[in-house]
XYZ file of C-alpha atoms in Angstrom:
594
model
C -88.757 -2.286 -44.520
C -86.881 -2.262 -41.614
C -85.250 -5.597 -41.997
C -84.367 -4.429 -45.566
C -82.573 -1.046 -43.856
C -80.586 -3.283 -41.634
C -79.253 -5.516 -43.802
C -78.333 -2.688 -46.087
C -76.150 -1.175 -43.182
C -75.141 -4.610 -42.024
C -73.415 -5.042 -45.539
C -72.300 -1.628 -45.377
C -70.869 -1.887 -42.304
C -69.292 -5.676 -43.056
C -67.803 -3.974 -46.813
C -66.218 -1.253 -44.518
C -64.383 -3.941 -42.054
C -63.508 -5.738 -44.361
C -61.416 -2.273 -46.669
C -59.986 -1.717 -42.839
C -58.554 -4.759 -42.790
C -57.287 -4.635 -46.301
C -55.729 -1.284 -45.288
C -53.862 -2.670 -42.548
C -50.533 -4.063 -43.631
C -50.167 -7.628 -42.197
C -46.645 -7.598 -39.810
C -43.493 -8.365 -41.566
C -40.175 -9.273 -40.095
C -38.343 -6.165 -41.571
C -41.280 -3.564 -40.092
C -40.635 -5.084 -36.876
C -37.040 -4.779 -36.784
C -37.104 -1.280 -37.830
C -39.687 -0.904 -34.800
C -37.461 -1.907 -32.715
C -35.110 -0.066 -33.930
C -36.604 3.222 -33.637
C -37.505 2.092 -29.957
C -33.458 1.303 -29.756
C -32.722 4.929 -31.150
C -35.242 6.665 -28.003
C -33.512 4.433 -25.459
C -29.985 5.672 -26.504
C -31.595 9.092 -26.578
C -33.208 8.822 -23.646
C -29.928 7.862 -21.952
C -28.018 11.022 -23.159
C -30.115 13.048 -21.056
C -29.437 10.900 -18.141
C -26.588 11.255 -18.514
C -26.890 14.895 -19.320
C -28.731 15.967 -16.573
C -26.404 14.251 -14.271
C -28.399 11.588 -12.622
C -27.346 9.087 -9.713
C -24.910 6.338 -11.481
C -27.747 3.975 -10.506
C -30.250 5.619 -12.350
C -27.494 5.717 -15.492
C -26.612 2.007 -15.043
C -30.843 0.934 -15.201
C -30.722 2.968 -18.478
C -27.883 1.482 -20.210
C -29.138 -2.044 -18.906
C -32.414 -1.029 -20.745
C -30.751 0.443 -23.990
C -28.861 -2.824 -24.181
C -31.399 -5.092 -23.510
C -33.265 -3.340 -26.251
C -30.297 -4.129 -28.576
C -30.732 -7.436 -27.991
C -33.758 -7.503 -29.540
C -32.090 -6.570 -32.897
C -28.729 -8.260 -32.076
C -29.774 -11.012 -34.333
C -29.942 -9.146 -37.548
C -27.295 -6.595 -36.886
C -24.965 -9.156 -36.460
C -25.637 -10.944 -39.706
C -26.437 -8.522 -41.837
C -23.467 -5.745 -40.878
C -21.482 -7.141 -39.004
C -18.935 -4.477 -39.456
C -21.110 -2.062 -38.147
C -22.219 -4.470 -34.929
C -18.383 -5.058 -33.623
C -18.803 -0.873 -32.915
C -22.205 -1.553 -30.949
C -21.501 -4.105 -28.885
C -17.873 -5.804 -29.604
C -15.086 -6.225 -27.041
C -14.126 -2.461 -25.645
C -10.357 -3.210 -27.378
C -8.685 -1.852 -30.674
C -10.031 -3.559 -34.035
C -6.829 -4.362 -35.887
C -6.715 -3.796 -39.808
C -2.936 -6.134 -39.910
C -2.882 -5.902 -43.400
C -2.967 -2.590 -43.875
C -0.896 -2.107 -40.109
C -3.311 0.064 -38.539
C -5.704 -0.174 -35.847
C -9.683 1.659 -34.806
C -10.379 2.499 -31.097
C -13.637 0.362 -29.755
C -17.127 2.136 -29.796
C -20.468 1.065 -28.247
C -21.769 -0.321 -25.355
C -19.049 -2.595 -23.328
C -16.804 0.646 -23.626
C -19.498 2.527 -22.533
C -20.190 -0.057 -19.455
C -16.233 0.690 -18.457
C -16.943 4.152 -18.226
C -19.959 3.725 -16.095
C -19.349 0.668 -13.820
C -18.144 -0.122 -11.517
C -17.924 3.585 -10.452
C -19.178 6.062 -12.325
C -17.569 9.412 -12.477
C -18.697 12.834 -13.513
C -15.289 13.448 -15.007
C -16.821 10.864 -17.976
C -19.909 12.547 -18.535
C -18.773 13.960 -22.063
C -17.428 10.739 -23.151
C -20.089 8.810 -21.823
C -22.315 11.367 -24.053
C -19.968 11.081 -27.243
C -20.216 7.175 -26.915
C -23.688 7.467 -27.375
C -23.698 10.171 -30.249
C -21.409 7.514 -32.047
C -23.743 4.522 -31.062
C -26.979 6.203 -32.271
C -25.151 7.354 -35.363
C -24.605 3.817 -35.963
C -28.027 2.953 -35.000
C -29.101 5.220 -37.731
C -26.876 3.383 -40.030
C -28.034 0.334 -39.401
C -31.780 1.363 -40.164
C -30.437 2.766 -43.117
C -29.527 -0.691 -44.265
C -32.243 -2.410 -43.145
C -34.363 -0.391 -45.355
C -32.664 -0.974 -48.355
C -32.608 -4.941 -48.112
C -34.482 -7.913 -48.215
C -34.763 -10.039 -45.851
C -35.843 -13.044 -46.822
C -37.084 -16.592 -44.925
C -34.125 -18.484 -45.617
C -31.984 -15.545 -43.882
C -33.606 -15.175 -41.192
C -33.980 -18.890 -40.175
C -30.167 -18.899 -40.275
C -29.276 -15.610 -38.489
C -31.869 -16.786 -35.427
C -30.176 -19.991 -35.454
C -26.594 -18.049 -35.309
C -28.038 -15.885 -32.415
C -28.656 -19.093 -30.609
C -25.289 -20.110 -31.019
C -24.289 -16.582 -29.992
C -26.828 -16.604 -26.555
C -23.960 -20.024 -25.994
C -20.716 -19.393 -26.573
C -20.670 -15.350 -26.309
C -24.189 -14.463 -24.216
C -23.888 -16.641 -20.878
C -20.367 -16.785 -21.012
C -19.520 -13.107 -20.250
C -18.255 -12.046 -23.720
C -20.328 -9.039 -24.280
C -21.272 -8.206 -20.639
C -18.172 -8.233 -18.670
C -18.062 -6.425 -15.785
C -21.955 -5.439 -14.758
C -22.167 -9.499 -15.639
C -26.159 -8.894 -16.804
C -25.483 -11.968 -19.512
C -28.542 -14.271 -18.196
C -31.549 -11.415 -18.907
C -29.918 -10.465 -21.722
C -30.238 -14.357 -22.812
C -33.155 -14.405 -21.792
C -34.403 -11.688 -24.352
C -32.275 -12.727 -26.904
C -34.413 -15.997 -27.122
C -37.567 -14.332 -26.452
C -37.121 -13.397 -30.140
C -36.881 -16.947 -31.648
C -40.954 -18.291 -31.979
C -41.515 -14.636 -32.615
C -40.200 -14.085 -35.133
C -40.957 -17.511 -36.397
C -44.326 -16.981 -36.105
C -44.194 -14.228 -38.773
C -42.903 -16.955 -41.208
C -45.596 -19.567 -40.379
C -48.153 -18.796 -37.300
C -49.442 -22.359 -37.636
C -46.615 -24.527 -37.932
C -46.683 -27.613 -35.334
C -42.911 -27.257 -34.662
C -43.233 -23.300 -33.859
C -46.022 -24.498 -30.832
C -43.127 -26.892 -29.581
C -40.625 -24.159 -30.045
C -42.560 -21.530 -28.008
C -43.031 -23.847 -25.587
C -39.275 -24.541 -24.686
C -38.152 -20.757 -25.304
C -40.846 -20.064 -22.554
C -39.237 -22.689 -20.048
C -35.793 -21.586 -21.082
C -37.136 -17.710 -20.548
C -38.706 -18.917 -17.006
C -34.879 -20.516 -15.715
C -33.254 -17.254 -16.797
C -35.954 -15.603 -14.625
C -35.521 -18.245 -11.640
C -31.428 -18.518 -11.511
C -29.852 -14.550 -12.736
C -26.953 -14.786 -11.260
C -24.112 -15.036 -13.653
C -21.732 -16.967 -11.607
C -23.950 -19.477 -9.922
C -25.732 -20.618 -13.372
C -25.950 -23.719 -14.670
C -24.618 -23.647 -18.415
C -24.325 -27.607 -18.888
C -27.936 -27.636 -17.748
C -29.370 -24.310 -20.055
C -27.335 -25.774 -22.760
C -28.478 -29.340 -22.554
C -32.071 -28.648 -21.457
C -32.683 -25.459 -23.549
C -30.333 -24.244 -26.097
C -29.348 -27.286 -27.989
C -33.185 -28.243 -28.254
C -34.178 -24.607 -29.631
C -31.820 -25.348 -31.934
C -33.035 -28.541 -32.862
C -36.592 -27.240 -33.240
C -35.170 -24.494 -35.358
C -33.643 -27.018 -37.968
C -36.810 -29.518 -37.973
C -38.785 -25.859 -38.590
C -36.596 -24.690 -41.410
C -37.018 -28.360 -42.937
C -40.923 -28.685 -42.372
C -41.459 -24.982 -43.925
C -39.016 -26.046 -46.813
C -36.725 -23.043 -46.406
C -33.120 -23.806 -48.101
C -29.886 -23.167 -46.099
C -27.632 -20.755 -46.568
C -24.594 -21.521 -48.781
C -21.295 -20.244 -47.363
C -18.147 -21.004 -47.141
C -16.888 -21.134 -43.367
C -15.966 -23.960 -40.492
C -19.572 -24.244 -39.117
C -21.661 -25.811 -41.638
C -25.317 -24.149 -42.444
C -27.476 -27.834 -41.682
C -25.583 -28.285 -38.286
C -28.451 -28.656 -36.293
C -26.265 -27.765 -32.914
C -22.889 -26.802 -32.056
C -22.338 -29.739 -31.088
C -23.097 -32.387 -33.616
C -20.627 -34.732 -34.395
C -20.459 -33.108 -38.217
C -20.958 -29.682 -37.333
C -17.560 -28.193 -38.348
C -16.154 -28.267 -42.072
C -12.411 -28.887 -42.404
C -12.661 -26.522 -45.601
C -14.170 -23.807 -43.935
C -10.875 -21.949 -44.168
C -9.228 -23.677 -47.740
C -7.739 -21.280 -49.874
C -9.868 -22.740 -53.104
C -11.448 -25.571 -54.976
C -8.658 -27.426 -55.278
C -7.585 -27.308 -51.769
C -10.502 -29.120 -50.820
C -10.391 -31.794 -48.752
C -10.475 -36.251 -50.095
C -9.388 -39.060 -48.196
C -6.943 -40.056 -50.838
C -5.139 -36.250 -50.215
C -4.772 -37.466 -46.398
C -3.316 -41.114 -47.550
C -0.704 -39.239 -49.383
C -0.216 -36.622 -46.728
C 0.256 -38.890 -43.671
C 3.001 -40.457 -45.815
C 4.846 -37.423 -46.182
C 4.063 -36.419 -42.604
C 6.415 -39.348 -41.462
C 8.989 -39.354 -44.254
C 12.491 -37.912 -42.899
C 13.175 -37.329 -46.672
C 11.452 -34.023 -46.328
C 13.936 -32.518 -43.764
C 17.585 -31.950 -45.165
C 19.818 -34.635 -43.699
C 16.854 -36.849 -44.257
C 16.796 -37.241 -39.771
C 13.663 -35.583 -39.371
C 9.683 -35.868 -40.297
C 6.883 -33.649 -39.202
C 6.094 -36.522 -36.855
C 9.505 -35.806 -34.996
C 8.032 -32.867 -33.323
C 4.524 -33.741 -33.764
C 4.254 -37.181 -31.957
C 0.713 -38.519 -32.419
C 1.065 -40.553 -29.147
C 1.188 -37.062 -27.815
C -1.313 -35.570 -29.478
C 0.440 -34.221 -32.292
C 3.048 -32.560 -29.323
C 6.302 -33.317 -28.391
C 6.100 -33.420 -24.496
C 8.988 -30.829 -24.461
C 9.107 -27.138 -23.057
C 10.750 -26.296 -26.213
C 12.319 -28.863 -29.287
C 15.374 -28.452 -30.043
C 16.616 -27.388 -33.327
C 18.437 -28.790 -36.282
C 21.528 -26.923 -34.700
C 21.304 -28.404 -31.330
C 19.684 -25.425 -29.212
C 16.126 -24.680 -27.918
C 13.912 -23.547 -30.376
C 11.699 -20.727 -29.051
C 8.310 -21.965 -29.156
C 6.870 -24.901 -27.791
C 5.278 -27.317 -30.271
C 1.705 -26.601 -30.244
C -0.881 -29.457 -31.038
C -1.927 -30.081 -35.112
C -5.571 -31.511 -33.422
C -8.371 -29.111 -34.755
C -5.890 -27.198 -36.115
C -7.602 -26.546 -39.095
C -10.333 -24.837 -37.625
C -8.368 -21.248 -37.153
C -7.541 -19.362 -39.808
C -3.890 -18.778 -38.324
C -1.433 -20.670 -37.444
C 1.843 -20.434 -35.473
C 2.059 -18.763 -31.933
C 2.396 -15.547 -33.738
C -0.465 -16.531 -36.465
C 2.127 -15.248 -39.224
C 0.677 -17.891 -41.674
C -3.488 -17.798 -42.070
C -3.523 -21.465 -43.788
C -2.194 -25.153 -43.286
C -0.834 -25.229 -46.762
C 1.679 -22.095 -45.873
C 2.190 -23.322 -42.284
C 3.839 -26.812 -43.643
C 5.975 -25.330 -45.992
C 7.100 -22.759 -43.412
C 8.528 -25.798 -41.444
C 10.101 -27.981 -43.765
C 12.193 -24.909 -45.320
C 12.816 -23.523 -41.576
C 16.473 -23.986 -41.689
C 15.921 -24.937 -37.197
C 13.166 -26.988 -38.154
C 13.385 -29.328 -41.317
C 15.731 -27.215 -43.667
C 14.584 -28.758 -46.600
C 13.562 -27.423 -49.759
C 9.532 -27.774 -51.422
C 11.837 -28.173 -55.068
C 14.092 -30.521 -54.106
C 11.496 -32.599 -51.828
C 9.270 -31.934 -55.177
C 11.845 -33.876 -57.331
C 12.663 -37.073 -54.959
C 8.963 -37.865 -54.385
C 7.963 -37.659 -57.613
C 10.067 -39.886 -58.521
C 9.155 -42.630 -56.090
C 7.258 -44.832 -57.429
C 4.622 -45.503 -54.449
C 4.483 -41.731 -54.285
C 3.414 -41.370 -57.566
C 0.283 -44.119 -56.953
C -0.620 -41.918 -54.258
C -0.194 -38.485 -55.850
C -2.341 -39.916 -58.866
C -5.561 -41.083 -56.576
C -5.006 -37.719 -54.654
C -4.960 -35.741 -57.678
C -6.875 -37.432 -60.695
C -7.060 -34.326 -62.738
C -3.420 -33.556 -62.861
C -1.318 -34.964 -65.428
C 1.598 -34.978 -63.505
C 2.079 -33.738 -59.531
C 3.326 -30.505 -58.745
C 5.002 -28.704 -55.324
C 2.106 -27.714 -54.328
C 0.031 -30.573 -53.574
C 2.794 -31.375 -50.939
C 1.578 -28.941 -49.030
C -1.736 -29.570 -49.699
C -1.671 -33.215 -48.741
C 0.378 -32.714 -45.463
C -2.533 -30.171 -44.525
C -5.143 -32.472 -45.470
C -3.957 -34.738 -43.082
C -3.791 -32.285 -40.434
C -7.664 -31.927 -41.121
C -7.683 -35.054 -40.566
C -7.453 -35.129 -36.868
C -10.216 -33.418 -35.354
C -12.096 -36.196 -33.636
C -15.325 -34.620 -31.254
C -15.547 -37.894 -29.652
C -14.444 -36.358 -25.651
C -16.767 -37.126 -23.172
C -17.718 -33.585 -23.233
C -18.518 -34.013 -26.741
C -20.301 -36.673 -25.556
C -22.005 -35.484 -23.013
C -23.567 -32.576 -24.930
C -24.958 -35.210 -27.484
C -27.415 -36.733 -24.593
C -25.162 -39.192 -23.096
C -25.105 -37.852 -19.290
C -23.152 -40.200 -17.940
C -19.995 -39.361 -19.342
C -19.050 -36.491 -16.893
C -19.628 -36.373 -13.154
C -20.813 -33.959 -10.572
C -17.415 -31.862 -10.681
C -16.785 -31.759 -14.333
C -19.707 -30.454 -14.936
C -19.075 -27.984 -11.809
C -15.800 -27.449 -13.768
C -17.558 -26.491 -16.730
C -19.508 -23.995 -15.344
C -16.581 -21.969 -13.937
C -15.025 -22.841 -17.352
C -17.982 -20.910 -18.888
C -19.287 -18.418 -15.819
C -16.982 -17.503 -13.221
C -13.511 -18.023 -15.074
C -14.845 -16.328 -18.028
C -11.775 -18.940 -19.494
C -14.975 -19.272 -22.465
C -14.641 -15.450 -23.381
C -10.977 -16.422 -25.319
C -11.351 -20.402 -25.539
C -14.842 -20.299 -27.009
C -16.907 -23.555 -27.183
C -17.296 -25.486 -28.772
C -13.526 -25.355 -30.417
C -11.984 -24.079 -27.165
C -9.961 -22.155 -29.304
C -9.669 -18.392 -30.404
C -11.678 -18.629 -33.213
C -15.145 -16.339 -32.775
C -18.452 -17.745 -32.686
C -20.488 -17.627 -33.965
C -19.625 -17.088 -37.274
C -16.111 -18.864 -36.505
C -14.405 -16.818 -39.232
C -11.335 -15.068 -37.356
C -9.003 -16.113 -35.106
C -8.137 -14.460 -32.181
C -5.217 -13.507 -30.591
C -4.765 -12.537 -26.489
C -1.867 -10.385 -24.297
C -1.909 -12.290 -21.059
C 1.572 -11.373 -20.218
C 3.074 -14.837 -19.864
C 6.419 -15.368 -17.631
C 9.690 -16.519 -19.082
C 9.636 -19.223 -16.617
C 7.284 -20.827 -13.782
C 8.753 -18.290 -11.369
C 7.084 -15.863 -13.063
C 9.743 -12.993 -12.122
C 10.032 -12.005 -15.836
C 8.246 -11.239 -18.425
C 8.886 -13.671 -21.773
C 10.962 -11.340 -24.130
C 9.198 -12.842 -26.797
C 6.891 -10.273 -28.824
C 4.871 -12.824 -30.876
C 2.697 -11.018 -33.503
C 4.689 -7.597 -33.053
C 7.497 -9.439 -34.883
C 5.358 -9.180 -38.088
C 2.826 -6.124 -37.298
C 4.959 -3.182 -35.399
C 1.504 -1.832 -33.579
C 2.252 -1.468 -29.418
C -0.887 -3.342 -28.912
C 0.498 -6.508 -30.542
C 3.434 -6.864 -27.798
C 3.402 -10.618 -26.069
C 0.076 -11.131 -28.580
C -0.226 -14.784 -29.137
C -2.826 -16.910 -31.059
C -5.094 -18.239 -28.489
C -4.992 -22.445 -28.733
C -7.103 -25.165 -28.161
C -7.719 -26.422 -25.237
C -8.687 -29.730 -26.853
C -6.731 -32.713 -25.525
C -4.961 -29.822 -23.452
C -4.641 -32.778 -20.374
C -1.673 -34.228 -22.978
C -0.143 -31.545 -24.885
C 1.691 -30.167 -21.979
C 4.084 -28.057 -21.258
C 1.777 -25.197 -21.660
C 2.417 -21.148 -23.110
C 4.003 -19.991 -26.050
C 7.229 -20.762 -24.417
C 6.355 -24.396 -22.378
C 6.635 -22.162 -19.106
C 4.317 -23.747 -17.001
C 3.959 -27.906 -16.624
C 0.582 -28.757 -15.551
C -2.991 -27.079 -15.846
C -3.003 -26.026 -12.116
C -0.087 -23.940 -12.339
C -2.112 -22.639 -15.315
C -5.346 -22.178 -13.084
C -3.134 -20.296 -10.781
C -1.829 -17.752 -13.693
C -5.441 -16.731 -14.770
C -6.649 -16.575 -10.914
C -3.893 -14.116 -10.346
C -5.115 -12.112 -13.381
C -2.344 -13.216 -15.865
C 1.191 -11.288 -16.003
C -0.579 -7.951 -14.137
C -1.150 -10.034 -11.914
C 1.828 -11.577 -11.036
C 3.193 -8.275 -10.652
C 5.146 -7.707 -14.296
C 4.583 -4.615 -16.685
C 1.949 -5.577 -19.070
C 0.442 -2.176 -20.403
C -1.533 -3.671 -23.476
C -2.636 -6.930 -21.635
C -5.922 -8.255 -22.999
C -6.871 -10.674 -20.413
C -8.606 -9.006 -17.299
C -5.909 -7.807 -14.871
C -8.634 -8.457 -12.062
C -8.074 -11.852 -9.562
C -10.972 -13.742 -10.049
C -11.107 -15.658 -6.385
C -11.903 -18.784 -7.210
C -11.827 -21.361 -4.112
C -9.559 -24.500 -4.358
C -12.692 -26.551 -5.071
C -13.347 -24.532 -7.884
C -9.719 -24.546 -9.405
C -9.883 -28.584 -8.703
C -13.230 -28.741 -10.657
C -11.829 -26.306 -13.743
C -8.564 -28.449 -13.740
C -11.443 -31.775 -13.823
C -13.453 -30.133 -17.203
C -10.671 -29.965 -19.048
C -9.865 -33.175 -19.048
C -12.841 -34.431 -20.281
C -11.831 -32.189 -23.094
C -9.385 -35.170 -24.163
C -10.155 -37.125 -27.780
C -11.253 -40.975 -27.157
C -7.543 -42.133 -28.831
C -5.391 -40.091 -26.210
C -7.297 -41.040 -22.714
């Protein structure tokens, strides 16, 4: 009787486990993010009445260090899935420009709110330190909104981790978003404490998830054993660490069958790091379909690059000013125009210029099809016209061969796939075969002890990575590489630096104050052979430019630059330091130009 009683409980009691566990929702990805949200929302909180109650500044900083390092947690998703609401949580503490409609929104969130607090906090700030954080909770709250209302599905989130990675590289270790406390490496380290786990809501018993967790747990344990921002070792974290995650986050996506994300920008959805040799799409920034990029297009484009028929006395090609001996430069401070004086600008390089979506100094063309035709009709460049050019090519035989493999569809060519084919060949030119590029593929033998010192500075110290952001070394923003950016650095007329350049780059085109002196931020790709270097050729070799940024740019130097951008700060390097920064860059030069 009483074995019967206590089997009859024992089922009982199994029937009752068993609805328990039923009851229990099993952990999603979106439940977690909106608990860590809400956890985000009581730090914030929590740091108003810090701030309220007019604690020590220490006691402030530890909180926002928290409240940010909580943010991290959610970075990943916030960023990819509104974005527009992230660049007022944690973007750069500088105006957003809206250039199309010539207007401009003051910076929220937590880099203005680190300005306010550090390096000395004041209790002058307290109200705007509190209204910062009214603003970033209210976005906070927005954000949960959001997440709420979507779905978040597998494929997403496999590709917004893998972005964040990508972000943890080029924006996280380098400085971007932590500028002057410089807490970059713990916030890293968090940031990646968030890839296997949220993996491991996908697929807790995938093989590639156990060898995932166990290199985000060494990566976690060298943030832990080297913090300090200036002294870390990038080429190692990124070698060692980041580009492997990365790998192990492709091989997971593949092994769970999870499709990539179609879209249409530079960095391609199946690059499996940053730095793969195919990583970067040249029609990432084509104006349509037909734009797209063919082989045959760049045949027929390098032709017209070197034909002088293009220019109006028929004495001048694209190739006059961009030599590719040179690197698509011309050596010169400034060329000279079609009516014998200096042009303005100096000739920037066409290498990887197709991965901006501006071009020109002042970035007052967003494509390579409008930047071509800008020169050839420039009446102190080319001074020719698209008709006329239109008329004498099509007529040429060879030409019309060319035009007819470029552009099978069309019955007969038209203007416009001139400009298309000279910009195809442009996209033609991006090589990633430096021994940097190298280097980051495996092969560590292609730079030495001081190069890689170099880089480090580059990335760390320098904070030359926070403008020229790696991979591209260019002003184009990881890691979604979609805009291009522009800097104030307050550039000299001449090496002397005594004066300021009169030239007022983008405010030429967009009359806002902060756009005075604002110039696209280049390449520094092949930068070792595309001197003279500035806007304006000012300065001749890359230590003279070392020197400019050590000073802390035109501030520095002593000159009036109210809106400057770059950090007016010196940054001390030592001369072994300078030497080594001067040393990474050239490894930055394609295999055809050493």
């Amino acid at each position: 009787m009483k074995l019967k009683y206590f089997a009859l409980l024992s089922l009982v009691l199994s029937l009752l486990l068993s609805s328990c566990k039923e009851a229990v929702p099993e952990k999603n990805i979106k439940q977690e993010l909106l608990v860590d949200l809400t956890k985000l929302k009581n730090e914030i909180i929590l740091f108003q009445e810090i701030v309220f109650k007019e604690a020590s500044q220490k006691e402030i900083v530890e909180q926002f260090k928290k409240s940010r390092l909580q943010y991290k947690r959610i970075e990943w998703a916030v960023e990819y899935f509104v974005p527009e609401t992230a660049r007022f949580m944690n973007g750069p503490a500088l105006d957003e420009m809206e250039l199309e409609e010539n207007k401009f929104f003051v910076p929220n969130g937590f880099q203005v709110i680190e300005e306010l607090i550090y390096p000395e906090y004041s209790p002058e700030n307290k109200k705007e330190v509190i209204r910062e954080l009214d603003i970033l909770l209210s976005n906070a709250k927005q954000v949960e909104a959001t997440f709420e209302a979507i779905t978040i599905s597998d494929d997403y989130v496999v590709d917004a981790v893998q972005q964040n990675v990508f972000r943890i590289l080029t924006l996280g270790i380098t400085g971007f978003d932590s500028p002057i406390l410089n807490s970059s490496i713990p916030e890293a380290k968090q940031s990646l404490a968030l890839v296997p786990e949220l993996l491991l809501l996908i697929n807790p018993k995938s093989k590639t998830l156990t060898e995932l967790q166990q290199i985000v747990a060494k990566a976690k344990a060298y943030c832990d054993s080297n913090p300090d921002f200036n002294t870390f070792n990038r080429a190692d974290f990124i070698t060692q660490y980041l580009n492997p995650i990365s790998r192990k986050l492709s091989a997971f996506q593949k092994e769970e069958k999870i499709p990539f994300v179609e879209r249409n920008r530079p960095l391609k959805a199946t690059a499996t790091t940053l730095f793969d040799e195919n990583a970067f799409d040249v029609d990432g920034f084509v104006a349509s379909n037909e734009y797209k990029y063919s082989k045959e297009k760049v045949a027929l484009g390098e032709k017209l690059f070197y034909d002088k028929t293009l220019s109006k006395n028929n004495d001048r090609s694209c190739a006059t000013c961009h030599n590719p001996e040179k690197a698509f430069t011309d050596g010169l401070k400034t060329n000279i125009s079609l009516k014998g004086k200096n042009l303005n600008r100096n000739t920037p390089t066409l290498t990887y210029a197709s991965l901006q979506n501006a071009q020109f100094w002042d970035m007052r063309q967003l494509d390579l099809e409008k930047q071509s035709v800008d020169v050839i009709e420039n009446e102190d460049e080319m001074h020719g016209s698209l008709a006329d050019i239109h008329s004498k090519v099509s007529a040429a035989t060879e030409y019309q061969k060319l035009f007819k493999k470029a552009y099978p569809k069309s019955e007969k060519s038209e203007a416009w796939q001139i400009q298309n084919a000279i910009a195809s060949y442009v996209r033609s030119l991006n090589s990633f075969d430096s021994r940097f590029d190298l280097y980051m593929r495996g092969d560590t033998a292609k730079m030495n002890t001081e190069e890689l010192q170099g880089m480090n500075v580059f990335m760390g110290k320098a904070k030359c990575a926070t403008c020229h952001f790696t991979p591209l070394f260019n002003g184009t923003v990881p890691p979604n590489f979609a805009k291009t950016e522009h800097e104030v650095i307050g550039t000299p007329e001449d090496a002397s630096g005594k004066h300021l350049s009169d030239d007022t780059g983008r405010y030429l085109f967009n009359q806002l104050p902060q756009l005075k002196g604002a110039f696209k931020t280049p390449t520094l790709r092949n930068v070792a052979v595309t001197g003279p270097y500035m806007h304006n050729g000012a300065y001749k070799t890359l230590e003279e430019i070392v020197e400019f940024y050590d000073l802390g740019g035109g501030t520095g130097l002593g000159l009036s630059v109210e809106n400057q951008t770059l950090p007016t700060d010196k940054l001390n390097l030592t001369a072994a330091e300078k030497k080594a920064l001067v040393a990474f860059m050239k490894t930055l030069t394609d295999k055809r130009y050493e």
